[in-house]
Short mmCIF file of C-alpha atoms and ligand atoms in Angstrom, two decimals:
data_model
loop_
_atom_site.label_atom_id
_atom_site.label_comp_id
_atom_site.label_asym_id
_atom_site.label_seq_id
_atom_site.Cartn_x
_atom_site.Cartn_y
_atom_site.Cartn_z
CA UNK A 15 0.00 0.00 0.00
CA UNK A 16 1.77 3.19 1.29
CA UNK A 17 5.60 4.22 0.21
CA UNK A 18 7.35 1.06 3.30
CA UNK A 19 8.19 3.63 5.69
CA UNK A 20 8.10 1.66 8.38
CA UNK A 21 8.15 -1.30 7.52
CA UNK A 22 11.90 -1.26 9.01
CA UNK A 23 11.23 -1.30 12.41
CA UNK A 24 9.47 -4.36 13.08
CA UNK A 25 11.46 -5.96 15.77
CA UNK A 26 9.58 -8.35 18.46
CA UNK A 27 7.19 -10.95 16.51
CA UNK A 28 3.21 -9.02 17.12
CA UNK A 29 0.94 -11.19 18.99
CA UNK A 30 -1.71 -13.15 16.74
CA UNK A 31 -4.23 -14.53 19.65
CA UNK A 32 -5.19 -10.78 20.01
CA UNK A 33 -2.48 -10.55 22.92
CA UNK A 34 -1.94 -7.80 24.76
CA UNK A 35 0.67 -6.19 22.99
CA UNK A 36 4.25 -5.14 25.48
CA UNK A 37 4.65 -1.39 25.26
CA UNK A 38 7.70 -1.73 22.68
CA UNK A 39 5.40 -3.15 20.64
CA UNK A 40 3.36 -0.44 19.98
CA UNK A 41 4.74 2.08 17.69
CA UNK A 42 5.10 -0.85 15.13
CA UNK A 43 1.32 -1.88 15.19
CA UNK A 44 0.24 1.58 14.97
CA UNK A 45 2.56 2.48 12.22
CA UNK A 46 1.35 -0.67 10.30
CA UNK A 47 -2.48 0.13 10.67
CA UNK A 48 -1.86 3.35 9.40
CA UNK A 49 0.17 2.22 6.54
CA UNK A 50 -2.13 -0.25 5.53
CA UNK A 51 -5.42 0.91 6.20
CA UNK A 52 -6.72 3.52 3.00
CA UNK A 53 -8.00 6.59 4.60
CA UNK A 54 -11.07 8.65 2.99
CA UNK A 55 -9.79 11.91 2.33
CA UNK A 56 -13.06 14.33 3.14
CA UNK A 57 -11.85 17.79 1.71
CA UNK A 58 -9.60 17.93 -1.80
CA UNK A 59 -9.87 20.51 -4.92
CA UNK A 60 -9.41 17.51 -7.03
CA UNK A 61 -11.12 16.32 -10.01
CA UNK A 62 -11.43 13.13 -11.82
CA UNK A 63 -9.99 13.90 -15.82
CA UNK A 64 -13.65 14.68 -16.97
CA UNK A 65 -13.10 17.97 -15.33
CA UNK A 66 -10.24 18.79 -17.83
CA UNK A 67 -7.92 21.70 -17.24
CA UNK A 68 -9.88 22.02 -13.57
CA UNK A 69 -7.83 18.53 -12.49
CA UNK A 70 -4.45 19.98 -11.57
CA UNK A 71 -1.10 18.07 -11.67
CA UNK A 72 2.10 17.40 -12.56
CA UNK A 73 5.86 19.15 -11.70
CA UNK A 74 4.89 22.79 -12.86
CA UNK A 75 1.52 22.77 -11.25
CA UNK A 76 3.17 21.32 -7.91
CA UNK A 77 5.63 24.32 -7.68
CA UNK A 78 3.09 27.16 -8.88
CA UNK A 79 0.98 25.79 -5.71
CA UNK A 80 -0.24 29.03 -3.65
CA UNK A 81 1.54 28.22 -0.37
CA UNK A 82 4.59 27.83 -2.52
CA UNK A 83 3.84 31.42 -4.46
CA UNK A 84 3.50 32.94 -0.92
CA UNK A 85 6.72 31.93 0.30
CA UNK A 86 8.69 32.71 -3.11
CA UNK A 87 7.45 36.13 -2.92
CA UNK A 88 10.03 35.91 0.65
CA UNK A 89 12.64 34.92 -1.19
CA UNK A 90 12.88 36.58 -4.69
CA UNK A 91 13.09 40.02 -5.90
CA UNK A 92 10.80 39.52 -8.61
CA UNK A 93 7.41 41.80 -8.38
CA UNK A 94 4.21 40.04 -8.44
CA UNK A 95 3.39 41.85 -10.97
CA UNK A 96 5.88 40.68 -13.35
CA UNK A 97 5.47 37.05 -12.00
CA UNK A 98 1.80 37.56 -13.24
CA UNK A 99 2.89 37.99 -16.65
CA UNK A 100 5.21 34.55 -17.12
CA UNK A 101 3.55 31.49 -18.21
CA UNK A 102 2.73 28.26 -16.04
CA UNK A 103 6.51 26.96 -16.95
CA UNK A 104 8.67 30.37 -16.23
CA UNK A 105 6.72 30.76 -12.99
CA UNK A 106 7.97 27.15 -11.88
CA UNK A 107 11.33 27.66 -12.97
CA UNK A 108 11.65 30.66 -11.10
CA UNK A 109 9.67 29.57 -7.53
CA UNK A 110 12.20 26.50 -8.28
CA UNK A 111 15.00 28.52 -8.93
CA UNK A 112 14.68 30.68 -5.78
CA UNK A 113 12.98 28.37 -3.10
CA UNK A 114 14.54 25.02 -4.11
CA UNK A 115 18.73 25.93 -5.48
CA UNK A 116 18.91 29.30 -4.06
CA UNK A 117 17.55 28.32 -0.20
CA UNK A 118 17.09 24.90 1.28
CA UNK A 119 13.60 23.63 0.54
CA UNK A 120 12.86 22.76 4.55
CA UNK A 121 8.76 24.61 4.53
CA UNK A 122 6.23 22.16 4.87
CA UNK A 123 5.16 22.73 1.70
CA UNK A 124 8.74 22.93 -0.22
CA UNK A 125 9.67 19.59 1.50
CA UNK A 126 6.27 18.17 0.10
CA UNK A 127 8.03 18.74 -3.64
CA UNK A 128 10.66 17.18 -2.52
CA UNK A 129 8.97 13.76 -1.18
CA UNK A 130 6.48 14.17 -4.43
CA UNK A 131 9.88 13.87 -6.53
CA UNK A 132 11.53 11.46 -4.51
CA UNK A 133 8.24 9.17 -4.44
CA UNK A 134 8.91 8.72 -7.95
CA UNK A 135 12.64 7.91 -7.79
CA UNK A 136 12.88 11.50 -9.99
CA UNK A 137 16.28 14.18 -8.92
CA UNK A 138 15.28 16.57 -6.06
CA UNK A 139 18.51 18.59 -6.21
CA UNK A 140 18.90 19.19 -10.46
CA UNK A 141 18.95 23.06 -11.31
CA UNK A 142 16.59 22.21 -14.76
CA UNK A 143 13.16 20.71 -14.36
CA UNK A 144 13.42 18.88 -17.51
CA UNK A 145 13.58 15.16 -16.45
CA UNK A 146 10.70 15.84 -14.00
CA UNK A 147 8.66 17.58 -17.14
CA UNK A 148 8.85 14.61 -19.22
CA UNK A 149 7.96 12.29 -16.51
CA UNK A 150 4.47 13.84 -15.72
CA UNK A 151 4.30 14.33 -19.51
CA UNK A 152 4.46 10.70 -20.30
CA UNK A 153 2.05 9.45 -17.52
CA UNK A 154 -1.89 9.39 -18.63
CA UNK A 155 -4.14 11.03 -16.23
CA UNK A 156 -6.80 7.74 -16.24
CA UNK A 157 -3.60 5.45 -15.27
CA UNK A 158 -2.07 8.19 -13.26
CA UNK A 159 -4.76 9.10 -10.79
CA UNK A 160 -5.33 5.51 -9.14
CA UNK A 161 -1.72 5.19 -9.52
CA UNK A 162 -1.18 8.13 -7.12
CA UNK A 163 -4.26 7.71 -4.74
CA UNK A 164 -2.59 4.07 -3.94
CA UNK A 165 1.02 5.92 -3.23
CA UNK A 166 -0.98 8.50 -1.19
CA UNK A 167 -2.90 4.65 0.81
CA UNK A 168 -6.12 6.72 0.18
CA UNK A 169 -8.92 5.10 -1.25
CA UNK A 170 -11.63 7.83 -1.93
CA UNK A 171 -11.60 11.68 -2.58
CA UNK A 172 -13.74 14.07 -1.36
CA UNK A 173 -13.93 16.77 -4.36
CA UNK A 174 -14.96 20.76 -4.17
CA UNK A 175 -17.67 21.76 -6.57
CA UNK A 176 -19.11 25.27 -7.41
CA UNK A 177 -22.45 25.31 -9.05
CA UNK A 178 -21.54 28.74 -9.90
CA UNK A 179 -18.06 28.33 -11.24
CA UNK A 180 -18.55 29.54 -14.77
CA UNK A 181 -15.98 26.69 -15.62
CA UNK A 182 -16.92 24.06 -13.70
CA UNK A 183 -21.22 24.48 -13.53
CA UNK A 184 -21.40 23.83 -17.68
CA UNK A 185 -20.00 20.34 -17.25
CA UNK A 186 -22.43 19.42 -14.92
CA UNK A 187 -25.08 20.13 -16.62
CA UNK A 188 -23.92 18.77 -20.09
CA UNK A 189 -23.69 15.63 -17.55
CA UNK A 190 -19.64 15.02 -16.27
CA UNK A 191 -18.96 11.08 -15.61
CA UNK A 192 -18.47 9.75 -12.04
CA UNK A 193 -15.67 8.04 -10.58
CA UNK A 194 -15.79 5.17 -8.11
CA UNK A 195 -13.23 6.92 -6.12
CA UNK A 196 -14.37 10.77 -6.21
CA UNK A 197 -17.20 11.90 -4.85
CA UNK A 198 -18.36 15.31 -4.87
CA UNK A 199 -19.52 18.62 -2.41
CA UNK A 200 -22.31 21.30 -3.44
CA UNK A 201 -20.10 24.61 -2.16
CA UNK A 202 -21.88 27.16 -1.37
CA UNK A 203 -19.64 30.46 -1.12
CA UNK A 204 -20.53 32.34 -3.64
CA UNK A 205 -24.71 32.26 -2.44
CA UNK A 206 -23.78 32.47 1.16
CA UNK A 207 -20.60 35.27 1.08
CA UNK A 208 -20.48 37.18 -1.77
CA UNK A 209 -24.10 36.81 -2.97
CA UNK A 210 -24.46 40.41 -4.84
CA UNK A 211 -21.91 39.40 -6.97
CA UNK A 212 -23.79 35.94 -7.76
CA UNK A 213 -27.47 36.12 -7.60
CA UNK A 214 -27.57 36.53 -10.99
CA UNK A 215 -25.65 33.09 -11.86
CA UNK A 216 -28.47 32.09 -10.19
CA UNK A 217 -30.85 33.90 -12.50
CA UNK A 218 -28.84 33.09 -15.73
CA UNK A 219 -29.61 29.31 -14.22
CA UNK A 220 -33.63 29.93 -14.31
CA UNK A 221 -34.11 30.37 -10.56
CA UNK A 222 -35.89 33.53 -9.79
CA UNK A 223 -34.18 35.53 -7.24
CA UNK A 224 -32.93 39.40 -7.22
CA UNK A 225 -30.27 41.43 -5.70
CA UNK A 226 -32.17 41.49 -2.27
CA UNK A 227 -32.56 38.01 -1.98
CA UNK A 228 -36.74 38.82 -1.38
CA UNK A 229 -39.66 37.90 -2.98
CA UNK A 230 -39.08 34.44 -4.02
CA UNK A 231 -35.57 34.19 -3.39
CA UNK A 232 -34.99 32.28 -0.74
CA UNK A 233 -37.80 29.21 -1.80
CA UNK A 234 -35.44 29.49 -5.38
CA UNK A 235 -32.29 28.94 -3.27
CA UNK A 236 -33.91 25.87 -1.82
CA UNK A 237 -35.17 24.62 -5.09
CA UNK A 238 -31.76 25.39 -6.70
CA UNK A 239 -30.00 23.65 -3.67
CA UNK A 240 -32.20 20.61 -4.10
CA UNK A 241 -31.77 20.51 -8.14
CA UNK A 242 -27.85 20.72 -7.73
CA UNK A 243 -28.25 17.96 -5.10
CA UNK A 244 -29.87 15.57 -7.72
CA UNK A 245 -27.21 16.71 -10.06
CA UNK A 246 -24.04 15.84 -8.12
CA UNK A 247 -25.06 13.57 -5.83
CA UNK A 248 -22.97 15.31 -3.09
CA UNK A 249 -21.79 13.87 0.02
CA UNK A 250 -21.96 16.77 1.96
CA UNK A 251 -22.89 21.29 1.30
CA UNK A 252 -20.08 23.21 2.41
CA UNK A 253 -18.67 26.59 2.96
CA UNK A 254 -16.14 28.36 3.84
CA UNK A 255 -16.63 31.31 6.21
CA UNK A 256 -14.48 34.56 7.51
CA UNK A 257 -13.60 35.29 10.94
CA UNK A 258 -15.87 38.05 10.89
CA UNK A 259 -18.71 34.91 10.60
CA UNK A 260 -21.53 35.43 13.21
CA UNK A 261 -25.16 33.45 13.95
CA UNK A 262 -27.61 34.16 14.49
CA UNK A 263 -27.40 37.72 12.86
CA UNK A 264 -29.71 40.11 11.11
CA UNK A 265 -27.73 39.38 7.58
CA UNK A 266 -27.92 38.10 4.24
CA UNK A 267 -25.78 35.01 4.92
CA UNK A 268 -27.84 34.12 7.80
CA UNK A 269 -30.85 34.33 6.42
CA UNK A 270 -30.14 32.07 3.46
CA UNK A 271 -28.14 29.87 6.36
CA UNK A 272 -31.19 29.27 7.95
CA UNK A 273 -33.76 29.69 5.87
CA UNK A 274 -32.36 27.45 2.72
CA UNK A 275 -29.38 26.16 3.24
CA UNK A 276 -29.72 23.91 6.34
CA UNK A 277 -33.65 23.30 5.26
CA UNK A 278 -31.76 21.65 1.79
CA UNK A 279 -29.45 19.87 4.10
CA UNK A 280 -32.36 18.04 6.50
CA UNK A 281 -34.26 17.42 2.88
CA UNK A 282 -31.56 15.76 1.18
CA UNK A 283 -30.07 14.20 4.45
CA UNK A 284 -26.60 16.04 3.93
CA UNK A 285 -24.24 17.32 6.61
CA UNK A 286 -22.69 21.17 6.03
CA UNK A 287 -19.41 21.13 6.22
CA UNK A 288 -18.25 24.82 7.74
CA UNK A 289 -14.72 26.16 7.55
CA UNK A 290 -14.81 28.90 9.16
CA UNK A 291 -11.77 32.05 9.90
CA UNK A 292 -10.70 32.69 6.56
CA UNK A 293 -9.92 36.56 5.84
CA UNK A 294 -10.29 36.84 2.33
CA UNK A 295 -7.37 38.70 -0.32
CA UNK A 296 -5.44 40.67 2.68
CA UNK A 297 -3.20 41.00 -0.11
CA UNK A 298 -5.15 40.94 -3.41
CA UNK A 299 -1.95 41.11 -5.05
CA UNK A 300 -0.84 37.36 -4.25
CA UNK A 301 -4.34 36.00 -5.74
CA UNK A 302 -4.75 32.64 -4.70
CA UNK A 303 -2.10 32.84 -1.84
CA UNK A 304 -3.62 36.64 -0.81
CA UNK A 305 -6.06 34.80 2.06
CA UNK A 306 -5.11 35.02 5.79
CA UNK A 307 -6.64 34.17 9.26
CA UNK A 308 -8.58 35.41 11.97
CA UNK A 309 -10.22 34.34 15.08
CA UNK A 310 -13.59 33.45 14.78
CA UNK A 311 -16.24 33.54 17.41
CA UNK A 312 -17.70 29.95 17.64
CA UNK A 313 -20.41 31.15 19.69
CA UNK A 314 -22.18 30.91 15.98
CA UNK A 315 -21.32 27.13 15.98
CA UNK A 316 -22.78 26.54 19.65
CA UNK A 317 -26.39 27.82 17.93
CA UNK A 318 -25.83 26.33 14.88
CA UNK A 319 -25.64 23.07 16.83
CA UNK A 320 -27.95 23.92 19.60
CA UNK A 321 -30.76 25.69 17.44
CA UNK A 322 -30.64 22.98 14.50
CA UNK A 323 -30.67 19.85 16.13
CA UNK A 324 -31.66 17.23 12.96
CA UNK A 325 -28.92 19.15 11.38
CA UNK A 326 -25.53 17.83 11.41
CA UNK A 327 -21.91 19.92 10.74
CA UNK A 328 -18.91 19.07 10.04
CA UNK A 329 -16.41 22.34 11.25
CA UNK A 330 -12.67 22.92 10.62
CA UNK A 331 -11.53 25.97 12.09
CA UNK A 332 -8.43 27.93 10.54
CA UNK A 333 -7.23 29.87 13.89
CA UNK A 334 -4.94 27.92 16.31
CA UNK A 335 -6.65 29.97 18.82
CA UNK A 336 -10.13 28.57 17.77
CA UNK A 337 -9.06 24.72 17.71
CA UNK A 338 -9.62 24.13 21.72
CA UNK A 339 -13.54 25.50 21.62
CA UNK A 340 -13.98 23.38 18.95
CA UNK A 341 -13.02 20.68 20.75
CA UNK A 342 -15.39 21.50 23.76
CA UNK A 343 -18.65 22.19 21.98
CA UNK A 344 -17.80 18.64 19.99
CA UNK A 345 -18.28 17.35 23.69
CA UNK A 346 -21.57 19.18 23.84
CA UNK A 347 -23.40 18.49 20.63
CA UNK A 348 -22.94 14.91 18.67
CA UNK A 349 -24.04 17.09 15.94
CA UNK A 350 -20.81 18.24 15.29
CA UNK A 351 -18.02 16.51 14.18
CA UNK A 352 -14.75 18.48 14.21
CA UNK A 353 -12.54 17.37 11.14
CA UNK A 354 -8.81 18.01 9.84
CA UNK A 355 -5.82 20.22 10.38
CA UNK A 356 -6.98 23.04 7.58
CA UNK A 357 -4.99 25.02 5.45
CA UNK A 358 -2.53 27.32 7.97
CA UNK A 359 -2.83 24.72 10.77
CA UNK A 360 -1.61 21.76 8.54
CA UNK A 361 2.14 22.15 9.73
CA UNK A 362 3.73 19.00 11.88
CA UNK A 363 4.19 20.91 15.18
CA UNK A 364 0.26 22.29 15.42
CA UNK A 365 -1.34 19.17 13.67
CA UNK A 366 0.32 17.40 16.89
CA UNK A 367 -0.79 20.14 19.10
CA UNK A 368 -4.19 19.97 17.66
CA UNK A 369 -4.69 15.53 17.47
CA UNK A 370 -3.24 15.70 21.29
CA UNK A 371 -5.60 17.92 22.25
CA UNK A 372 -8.57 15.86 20.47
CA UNK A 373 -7.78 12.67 21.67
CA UNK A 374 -7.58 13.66 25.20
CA UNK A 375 -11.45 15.35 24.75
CA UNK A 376 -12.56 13.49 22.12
CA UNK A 377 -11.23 9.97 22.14
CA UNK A 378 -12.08 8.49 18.23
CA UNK A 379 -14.89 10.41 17.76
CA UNK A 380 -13.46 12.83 15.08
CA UNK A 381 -11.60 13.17 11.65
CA UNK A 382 -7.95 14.20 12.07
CA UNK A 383 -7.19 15.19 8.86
CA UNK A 384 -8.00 16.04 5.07
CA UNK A 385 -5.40 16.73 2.47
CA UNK A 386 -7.12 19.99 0.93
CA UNK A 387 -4.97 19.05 -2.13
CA UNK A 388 -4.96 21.48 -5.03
CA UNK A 389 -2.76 19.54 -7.07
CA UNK A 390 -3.02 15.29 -7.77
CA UNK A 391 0.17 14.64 -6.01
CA UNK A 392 -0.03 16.44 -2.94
CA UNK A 393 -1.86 13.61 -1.64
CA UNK A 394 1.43 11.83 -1.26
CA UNK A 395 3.21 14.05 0.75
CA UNK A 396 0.10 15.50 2.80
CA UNK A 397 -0.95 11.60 3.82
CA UNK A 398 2.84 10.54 4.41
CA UNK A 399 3.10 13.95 6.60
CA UNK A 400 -0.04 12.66 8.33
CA UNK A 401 0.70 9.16 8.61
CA UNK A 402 4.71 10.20 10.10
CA UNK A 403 3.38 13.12 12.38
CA UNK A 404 -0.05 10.85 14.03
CA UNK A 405 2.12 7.22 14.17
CA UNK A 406 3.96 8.49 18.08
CA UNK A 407 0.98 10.43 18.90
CA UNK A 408 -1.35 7.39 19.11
CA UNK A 409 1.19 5.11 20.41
CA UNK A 410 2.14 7.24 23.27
CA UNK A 411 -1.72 7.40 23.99
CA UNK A 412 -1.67 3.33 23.78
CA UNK A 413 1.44 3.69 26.18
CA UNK A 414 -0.32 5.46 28.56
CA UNK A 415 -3.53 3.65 28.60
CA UNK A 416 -1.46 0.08 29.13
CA UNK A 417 0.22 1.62 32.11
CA UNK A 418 -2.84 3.04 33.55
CA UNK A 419 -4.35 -0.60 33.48
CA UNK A 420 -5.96 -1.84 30.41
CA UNK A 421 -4.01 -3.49 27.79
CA UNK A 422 -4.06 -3.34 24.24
CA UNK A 423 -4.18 -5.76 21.44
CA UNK A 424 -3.53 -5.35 17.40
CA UNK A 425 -7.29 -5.18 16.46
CA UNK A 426 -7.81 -2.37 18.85
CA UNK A 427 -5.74 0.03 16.97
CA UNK A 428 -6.58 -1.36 13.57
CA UNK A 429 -10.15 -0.15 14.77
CA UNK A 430 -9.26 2.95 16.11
CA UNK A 431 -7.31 4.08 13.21
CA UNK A 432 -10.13 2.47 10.62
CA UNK A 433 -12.81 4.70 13.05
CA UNK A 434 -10.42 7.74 13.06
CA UNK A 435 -9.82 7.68 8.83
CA UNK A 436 -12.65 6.05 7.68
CA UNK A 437 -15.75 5.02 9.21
CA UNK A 438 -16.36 8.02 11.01
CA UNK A 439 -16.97 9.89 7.46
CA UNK A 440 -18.90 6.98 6.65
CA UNK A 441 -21.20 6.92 9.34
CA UNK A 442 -21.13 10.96 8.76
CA UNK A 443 -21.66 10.87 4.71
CA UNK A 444 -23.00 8.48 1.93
CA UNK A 445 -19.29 7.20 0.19
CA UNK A 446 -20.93 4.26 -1.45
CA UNK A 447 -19.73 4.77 -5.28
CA UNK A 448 -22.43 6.70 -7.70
CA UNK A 449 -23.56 4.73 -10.56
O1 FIX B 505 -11.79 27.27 1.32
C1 FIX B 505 -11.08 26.28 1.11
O2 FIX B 505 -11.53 25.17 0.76
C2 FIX B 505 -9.59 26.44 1.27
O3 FIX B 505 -9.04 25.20 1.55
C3 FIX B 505 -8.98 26.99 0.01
O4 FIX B 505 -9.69 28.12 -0.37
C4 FIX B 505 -7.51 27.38 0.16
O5 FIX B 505 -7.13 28.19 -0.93
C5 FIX B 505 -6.60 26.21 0.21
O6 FIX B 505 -6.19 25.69 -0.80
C6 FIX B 505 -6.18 25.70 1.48
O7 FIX B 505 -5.41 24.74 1.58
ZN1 ZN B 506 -10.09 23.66 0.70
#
């Protein structure tokens, strides 16, 4: 399955009668239950090849990634204005140039080039990209995607869809072919944050609705909700929202919130999936890679939870200082399932900061992670990261419960880890593949 990273360390033979296991037994079970179980990976901008230029991958793709723009713009004197005007290749040349030969490529997200590369048996120190280029260019994308999801040990994808996207929304509804192994999300920014930009995507899609979201607006929302949900067959509606996010609250957002959105959600039996603390384009300039943080007040997700009851969320908050609330109003409503380590949080040292703190409140009873991959291959890196950084964290919590009295045995942690990757999403949202 997985690249044999730990295979290695296998030392004292593992118990087979479902034997306690000693304590320096452990770390090996744990690492080989998460090398060998296929997680479900419950937030990706992937898409299957029917998508076309939307599926993303490949060497120049990898190093044009925006966490990778954000951090060349540290390290080079180019302008962003001038980066703006190279093409796809000249851009990763350059962030290659500067953040890979020029520095030491030791960022979370420069190493996960590196261990892309390497994962392929391809140079990670060459100054020209060439050998890498005609790699990816000689792979197929139908033979390449499983290829990579079994390197990654995942064995499903959870997609991002916009029924709005003017790209994306037209191959929907000229029909786009599902894949066993992706399975998509009805995202809901553009109606729910920047609506008097988009009510009239809406319009242009035959739903009748105006500027002030009156009249019939909100009953078109829901009917356009429910349409989209026939369409795509989602496994969950989702959203991300700013730090500035509150509920209840006498606005636009709220109103469709409550009035469409989590009505469409109860109809159609779909969690909503909130990701809330994003502050949008702080610096316009950097595009993608122009978002930041703030701290949110989850206040908004104690009413969500208490005030919609037969409503269920799934929240991933972007500010550290967010995380622990999280955690405590996941211990008052079983409603809300807390998942992954998102976007500015998905570094080693707070991903540990943030499992410790979940397994001590939470036992099993959330998702640790999601890649949030942009491009195919991230998967590899983001998993192995995930995989390398969770492997002592578990084990030490196996350590300790041993010592304080109750031992533990193989199938324990092969459940544990199968609960903690995969069937909590199950049990959470419908993965069965769409004919
Ligand atoms: O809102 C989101 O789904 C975020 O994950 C993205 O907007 C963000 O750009 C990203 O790629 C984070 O990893
Ligand atoms: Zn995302």
């Amino acid at each position: 399955m997985t690249t044999d990273v730990f295979k290695s360390a296998r030392q004292t033979p593992i118990p087979t009668n479902g034997g306690f296991l000693a304590a320096a037994q452990i770390p090996t079970v744990v690492q080989d239950a998460l090398a060998s179980i296929p997680f479900i990976d419950i937030h990706t901008h992937l898409f299957t090849p029917g998508f076309g230029k939307l599926s993303l991958w490949g060497i120049d793709e990898l190093l044009t990634y925006h966490y990778l723009e954000a951090e060349f713009f540290r390290s080079s004197r180019m302008t962003l204005e001038h980066y703006w005007t190279l093409s796809k290749t000249e851009q990763a040349d350059a962030i290659w140039r500067a953040l890979f030969i020029e520095n030491s490529p030791i960022s979370e997200a420069t190493r996960g080039v590196i261990a892309v590369l390497h994962a392929f048996g391809l140079p990670t120190d060459q100054t020209a990209l060439s050998e890498a280029r005609n790699f990816f260019r000689a792979q197929t994308l139908e033979a390449h995607i499983p290829r990579v999801l079994e390197m990654a040990g995942i064995s499903t994808v959870v997609m991002t869809n916009d029924p709005l996207d003017p790209e994306e929304a037209p191959l929907w509804l000229n029909g786009v072919q599902n894949d066993k192994q992706f399975h998509a999300v009805l995202r809901l920014d553009r109606i729910l944050n920047t609506w008097p930009d988009h009510w009239q995507a809406l319009a242009a899609q035959g739903y009748a609705v105006d500027a002030k979201a009156s009249g019939k607006s909100v009953a078109e929302v829901r009917r356009f909700l429910s349409d989209w949900a026939k369409r795509m067959q989602p496994v969950y509606m989702a959203c991300s929202l700013p730090d500035t996010f509150e509920f209840p609250s006498d606005t636009l957002n709220c109103l469709l919130l409550r009035e469409a959105v989590l009505p469409a959600c109860r109809e159609s039996n779909l969690p909503l999936s909130l990701m809330i603390g994003v502050r949008k384009q702080v610096n316009p300039r950097l595009r993608l890679a122009g978002d930041a943080v703030g701290k949110a007040n989850l206040r908004s997700v104690e009413a969500l939870c208490r005030d919609f009851p037969s409503n269920r969320f799934l929240v991933s908050v972007l500010s550290r200082e967010n995380q622990h609330e999280l955690c405590v109003f996941a211990r008052k409503f079983n409603n809300l399932m807390p998942f992954g380590c998102w976007w500015f949080m998905n570094n080693t040292s707070i991903v540990e900061e943030i499992t410790r703190e979940r397994l001590e409140m939470l036992g099993t009873s959330f998702i640790p992670q999601h890649s949030d991959a942009r491009v195919l291959e991230q998967v590899i890196y983001k998993w192995a990261n995930t995989r390398r950084t969770l492997a002592p964290i578990l084990a030490e919590n196996y350590r300790l419960l041993s010592e304080d009295g109750r031992g533990v045995t193989a199938a324990d942690i092969q459940r544990d880890v199968t609960r903690l990757f995969r069937s909590n999403a199950e049990s959470w949202m419908d993965l069965r593949p769409r004919s």
